């Protein structure tokens, strides 16, 4: 089981203050990693750090927006100085705006691309440099079903997450020779605040997802912990450019008629 041991490793999780990011961060911490959590919201960060420390995990936090290259550079340097270099980067921070492509303001489209695709590039480049020097590192980009499939109203998000899958493959291509493994996790449909608006009982999308998912349920954030620990650990030292879909089987099937068991 040493393959999955993350003791003496420092894991930076962007947006690790709630939902899927917090669940993955907790999984890494339970395997021994020290957590560095970023957020743009001081109150959320403070609450999350209290939670992690209450669980006995070593955790610290930094407030910055991953899309602000100058500030991100400054904060990553500060983290290295105050805490130490980063062994594991989880590019989790992301936003979604659900609106028809015909009416979505371009600035909204651009903001989703900025947070969900450019931000991960900025963080990967900043932390990738120290990983190249150390000749080791793990980068995990949090992709999505929308890295593979489209759906109405999430054009910006799908474009960003599709790009994030290819960013994962291309960084893997460039950095594998430095013993840096760059991979992704593609969550299916999970019960989080981000999906709350489309998950409420009786919402047509809720019924659709239950029918479309062979496991016939929404994912629980803890369902992602195994994939996160795997991709953060020695167990994945020869895995490069892969996206592990934790989706209850959605991508494995064309689905079934609603009246079929
Ligand atoms: C949506 C959902 C999805 C999920 C997830 C799927 O509106 O379709 O929010 O985007 O959150 O990204 O992998």
Coordinates of C-alpha atoms and ligand atoms in Angstrom, one line a residue:
X1 CA 0.0 0.0 0.0
X2 CA 3.1 2.3 0.0
X3 CA 2.2 2.9 -3.6
X4 CA -0.6 5.2 -2.4
X5 CA 1.3 6.8 0.5
X6 CA 1.4 10.6 0.2
X7 CA 3.4 11.3 3.4
X8 CA 5.9 14.1 3.1
X9 CA 4.1 15.3 -0.1
X10 CA 2.6 18.8 -0.4
X11 CA -0.6 19.1 -2.4
X12 CA -2.0 22.4 -3.7
X13 CA -5.7 22.2 -4.4
X14 CA -7.2 25.3 -6.1
X15 CA -10.7 26.1 -4.9
X16 CA -10.4 23.3 -2.3
X17 CA -12.9 25.0 0.1
X18 CA -16.0 23.0 -0.8
X19 CA -17.6 20.4 -3.0
X20 CA -15.5 18.1 -5.1
X21 CA -12.3 20.0 -4.4
X22 CA -12.7 19.6 -0.7
X23 CA -13.5 15.9 -1.0
X24 CA -10.4 15.3 -3.2
X25 CA -8.2 17.4 -0.8
X26 CA -9.5 15.3 2.1
X27 CA -8.7 12.1 0.2
X28 CA -5.1 13.3 -0.4
X29 CA -4.8 14.4 3.2
X30 CA -6.0 11.0 4.5
X31 CA -3.2 9.4 2.4
X32 CA -0.7 11.7 4.3
X33 CA -0.4 14.8 2.1
X34 CA -0.1 18.3 3.5
X35 CA -2.7 20.6 2.0
X36 CA -2.3 24.0 0.6
X37 CA -5.7 25.4 -0.4
X38 CA -6.4 28.4 -2.6
X39 CA -9.6 30.4 -2.7
X40 CA -10.9 33.8 -3.7
X41 CA -13.2 34.0 -0.7
X42 CA -11.6 34.5 2.7
X43 CA -14.6 33.3 4.7
X44 CA -14.8 30.1 2.7
X45 CA -11.1 29.5 3.1
X46 CA -11.1 30.0 6.9
X47 CA -14.1 27.6 7.3
X48 CA -12.4 25.0 5.1
X49 CA -9.1 25.3 7.0
X50 CA -10.9 24.9 10.3
X51 CA -12.5 21.7 8.9
X52 CA -9.2 20.2 7.7
X53 CA -7.4 21.0 10.9
X54 CA -10.3 19.7 12.9
X55 CA -9.8 16.4 11.1
X56 CA -6.1 16.5 12.2
X57 CA -4.8 17.3 8.7
X58 CA -1.9 19.8 8.1
X59 CA -3.4 22.6 6.0
X60 CA -2.7 26.1 5.0
X61 CA -4.5 28.6 2.7
X62 CA -3.8 31.4 0.3
X63 CA -6.3 33.9 -1.2
X64 CA -5.8 34.6 -4.9
X65 CA -7.5 34.3 -8.3
X66 CA -5.7 31.7 -10.4
X67 CA -6.5 33.8 -13.5
X68 CA -4.4 36.7 -12.3
X69 CA -1.0 35.6 -13.5
X70 CA 1.1 38.2 -11.6
X71 CA -0.6 37.5 -8.3
X72 CA -0.5 33.8 -8.9
X73 CA 3.2 34.0 -9.5
X74 CA 3.7 36.0 -6.3
X75 CA 1.6 33.6 -4.2
X76 CA 3.3 30.5 -5.6
X77 CA 6.7 32.0 -4.7
X78 CA 5.3 32.9 -1.2
X79 CA 4.0 29.3 -0.7
X80 CA 7.4 27.9 -1.7
X81 CA 9.1 30.2 0.8
X82 CA 6.6 29.8 3.7
X83 CA 5.6 26.1 3.2
X84 CA 7.9 24.5 0.6
X85 CA 7.7 23.4 -3.1
X86 CA 4.5 21.7 -4.3
X87 CA 4.6 18.0 -5.2
X88 CA 0.9 17.6 -6.3
X89 CA -1.1 20.3 -8.1
X90 CA -4.9 19.7 -8.4
X91 CA -6.4 22.3 -10.8
X92 CA -9.9 22.1 -9.4
X93 CA -11.1 25.7 -9.2
X94 CA -13.8 26.3 -11.8
X95 CA -17.0 28.1 -12.6
X96 CA -20.0 27.4 -14.8
X97 CA -22.5 29.7 -16.4
X98 CA -25.5 28.0 -17.9
X99 CA -27.0 30.1 -20.8
X100 CA -27.9 29.5 -24.4
X101 CA -25.0 30.1 -26.8
X102 CA -27.2 32.5 -28.7
X103 CA -27.6 34.9 -25.8
X104 CA -24.6 34.4 -23.6
X105 CA -22.6 37.6 -23.3
X106 CA -19.1 37.2 -24.7
X107 CA -17.6 38.5 -21.5
X108 CA -19.3 35.6 -19.6
X109 CA -18.0 33.1 -22.1
X110 CA -14.5 34.6 -21.8
X111 CA -14.6 34.5 -17.9
X112 CA -15.5 30.8 -17.9
X113 CA -12.6 30.0 -20.3
X114 CA -10.3 32.2 -18.1
X115 CA -11.2 30.4 -14.9
X116 CA -11.6 26.9 -16.1
X117 CA -8.8 26.7 -18.7
X118 CA -6.4 29.6 -18.5
X119 CA -6.2 29.5 -14.7
X120 CA -5.1 25.8 -14.8
X121 CA -2.5 26.7 -17.4
X122 CA -1.1 29.5 -15.3
X123 CA -0.9 27.3 -12.2
X124 CA 0.6 24.3 -14.1
X125 CA 3.2 26.6 -15.7
X126 CA 4.2 28.2 -12.4
X127 CA 4.3 24.9 -10.4
X128 CA 5.5 22.9 -13.4
X129 CA 8.8 24.9 -13.3
X130 CA 9.6 23.7 -9.8
X131 CA 8.6 20.2 -10.7
X132 CA 11.0 20.2 -13.7
X133 CA 13.8 21.3 -11.4
X134 CA 13.0 18.5 -9.0
X135 CA 12.4 16.0 -11.8
X136 CA 9.2 14.9 -10.3
X137 CA 5.6 16.1 -9.9
X138 CA 1.9 15.2 -10.2
X139 CA -0.6 17.5 -11.9
X140 CA -4.3 16.6 -11.8
X141 CA -6.7 18.7 -13.9
X142 CA -10.4 18.4 -13.0
X143 CA -12.1 17.9 -16.3
X144 CA -15.8 17.0 -16.8
X145 CA -18.3 15.0 -18.7
X146 CA -18.3 18.1 -20.8
X147 CA -14.7 17.3 -21.8
X148 CA -16.3 14.6 -24.0
X149 CA -20.0 15.5 -24.5
X150 CA -22.0 18.7 -25.0
X151 CA -25.3 19.7 -23.6
X152 CA -27.7 22.6 -23.9
X153 CA -26.7 25.8 -22.1
X154 CA -23.1 24.9 -21.1
X155 CA -21.2 25.9 -24.2
X156 CA -18.5 28.0 -22.4
X157 CA -18.0 25.3 -19.8
X158 CA -17.8 22.5 -22.4
X159 CA -15.3 24.5 -24.5
X160 CA -13.2 25.1 -21.4
X161 CA -13.3 21.5 -20.1
X162 CA -12.7 20.1 -23.6
X163 CA -9.7 22.4 -23.8
X164 CA -8.6 21.2 -20.3
X165 CA -8.6 17.6 -21.5
X166 CA -6.3 18.6 -24.4
X167 CA -4.2 20.8 -22.1
X168 CA -3.7 17.7 -19.9
X169 CA -2.6 15.6 -22.9
X170 CA -0.2 18.3 -24.2
X171 CA 1.4 19.0 -20.8
X172 CA 1.8 15.3 -20.4
X173 CA 3.5 15.1 -23.7
X174 CA 5.9 17.9 -22.9
X175 CA 6.7 17.1 -19.3
X176 CA 6.6 13.2 -19.0
X177 CA 10.4 13.3 -19.7
X178 CA 10.8 15.3 -16.5
X179 CA 9.0 12.6 -14.5
X180 CA 6.0 14.8 -14.2
X181 CA 2.7 12.9 -14.6
X182 CA -0.1 15.2 -15.9
X183 CA -3.5 13.5 -15.9
X184 CA -7.2 14.4 -15.4
X185 CA -10.2 13.4 -13.4
X186 CA -13.6 13.7 -15.2
X187 CA -16.4 13.7 -12.6
X188 CA -19.8 12.6 -13.8
X189 CA -22.8 14.2 -12.2
X190 CA -22.2 14.8 -8.5
X191 CA -24.3 16.1 -5.7
X192 CA -22.7 19.5 -5.1
X193 CA -23.7 23.2 -4.8
X194 CA -22.7 23.6 -8.5
X195 CA -25.4 21.1 -9.6
X196 CA -27.9 21.9 -7.0
X197 CA -30.0 24.1 -9.4
X198 CA -30.4 21.1 -11.8
X199 CA -30.7 18.4 -9.1
X200 CA -33.7 19.3 -7.1
X201 CA -36.4 16.6 -6.9
X202 CA -38.8 16.9 -9.8
X203 CA -36.3 18.9 -11.9
X204 CA -36.4 17.2 -15.4
X205 CA -32.6 17.1 -15.4
X206 CA -32.5 15.2 -12.1
X207 CA -34.7 12.4 -13.6
X208 CA -32.7 12.5 -16.8
X209 CA -29.4 12.0 -15.0
X210 CA -30.7 9.1 -12.9
X211 CA -31.9 7.4 -16.1
X212 CA -28.8 8.3 -18.1
X213 CA -26.4 7.0 -15.4
X214 CA -26.0 3.2 -15.3
X215 CA -25.3 3.4 -11.5
X216 CA -28.7 5.2 -11.3
X217 CA -27.5 7.8 -8.8
X218 CA -25.7 11.2 -8.5
X219 CA -22.1 10.8 -7.5
X220 CA -21.0 11.6 -3.9
X221 CA -17.9 13.8 -3.6
X222 CA -16.1 11.0 -1.7
X223 CA -16.4 8.8 -4.9
X224 CA -13.6 10.9 -6.3
X225 CA -11.1 10.3 -3.6
X226 CA -9.7 7.0 -4.9
X227 CA -8.9 8.5 -8.3
X228 CA -7.3 11.5 -6.8
X229 CA -5.0 9.5 -4.5
X230 CA -4.1 7.2 -7.4
X231 CA -3.1 10.0 -9.7
X232 CA -1.3 11.8 -6.9
X233 CA 0.8 8.8 -5.8
X234 CA 3.6 6.5 -7.0
X235 CA 0.9 4.1 -8.3
X236 CA 0.5 6.3 -11.4
X237 CA 4.2 7.0 -12.2
X238 CA 3.7 5.6 -15.7
X239 CA 0.3 7.1 -16.3
X240 CA 0.4 10.2 -18.6
X241 CA -2.2 12.3 -20.3
X242 CA -5.2 10.1 -19.2
X243 CA -8.5 11.4 -17.9
X244 CA -10.1 9.0 -15.4
X245 CA -13.9 9.4 -15.7
X246 CA -15.6 8.8 -12.4
X247 CA -19.1 9.0 -13.8
X248 CA -21.2 5.9 -12.7
X249 CA -21.0 4.6 -16.3
X250 CA -22.4 7.6 -18.3
X251 CA -19.7 7.6 -20.9
X252 CA -20.0 3.8 -21.3
X253 CA -23.5 3.8 -22.7
X254 CA -25.9 5.4 -25.1
X255 CA -28.4 5.3 -22.3
X256 CA -31.8 3.6 -22.2
X257 CA -35.5 4.3 -22.7
X258 CA -37.0 5.9 -19.6
X259 CA -39.4 3.0 -19.1
X260 CA -36.6 0.3 -19.2
X261 CA -35.3 -1.0 -16.0
Ligands
LIG1 C1 -24.2 20.7 -15.9 C2 -23.4 20.2 -14.8 C3 -22.1 19.5 -15.2 C4 -21.4 18.8 -14.1 C5 -20.1 18.2 -14.4 C6 -20.3 17.1 -15.3 O1 -24.7 21.8 -15.9 O2 -24.2 19.9 -16.9 O3 -23.1 21.2 -13.9 O4 -21.3 20.5 -15.9 O5 -21.2 19.7 -13.1 O6 -19.2 19.1 -14.9 O7 -19.0 16.4 -15.4

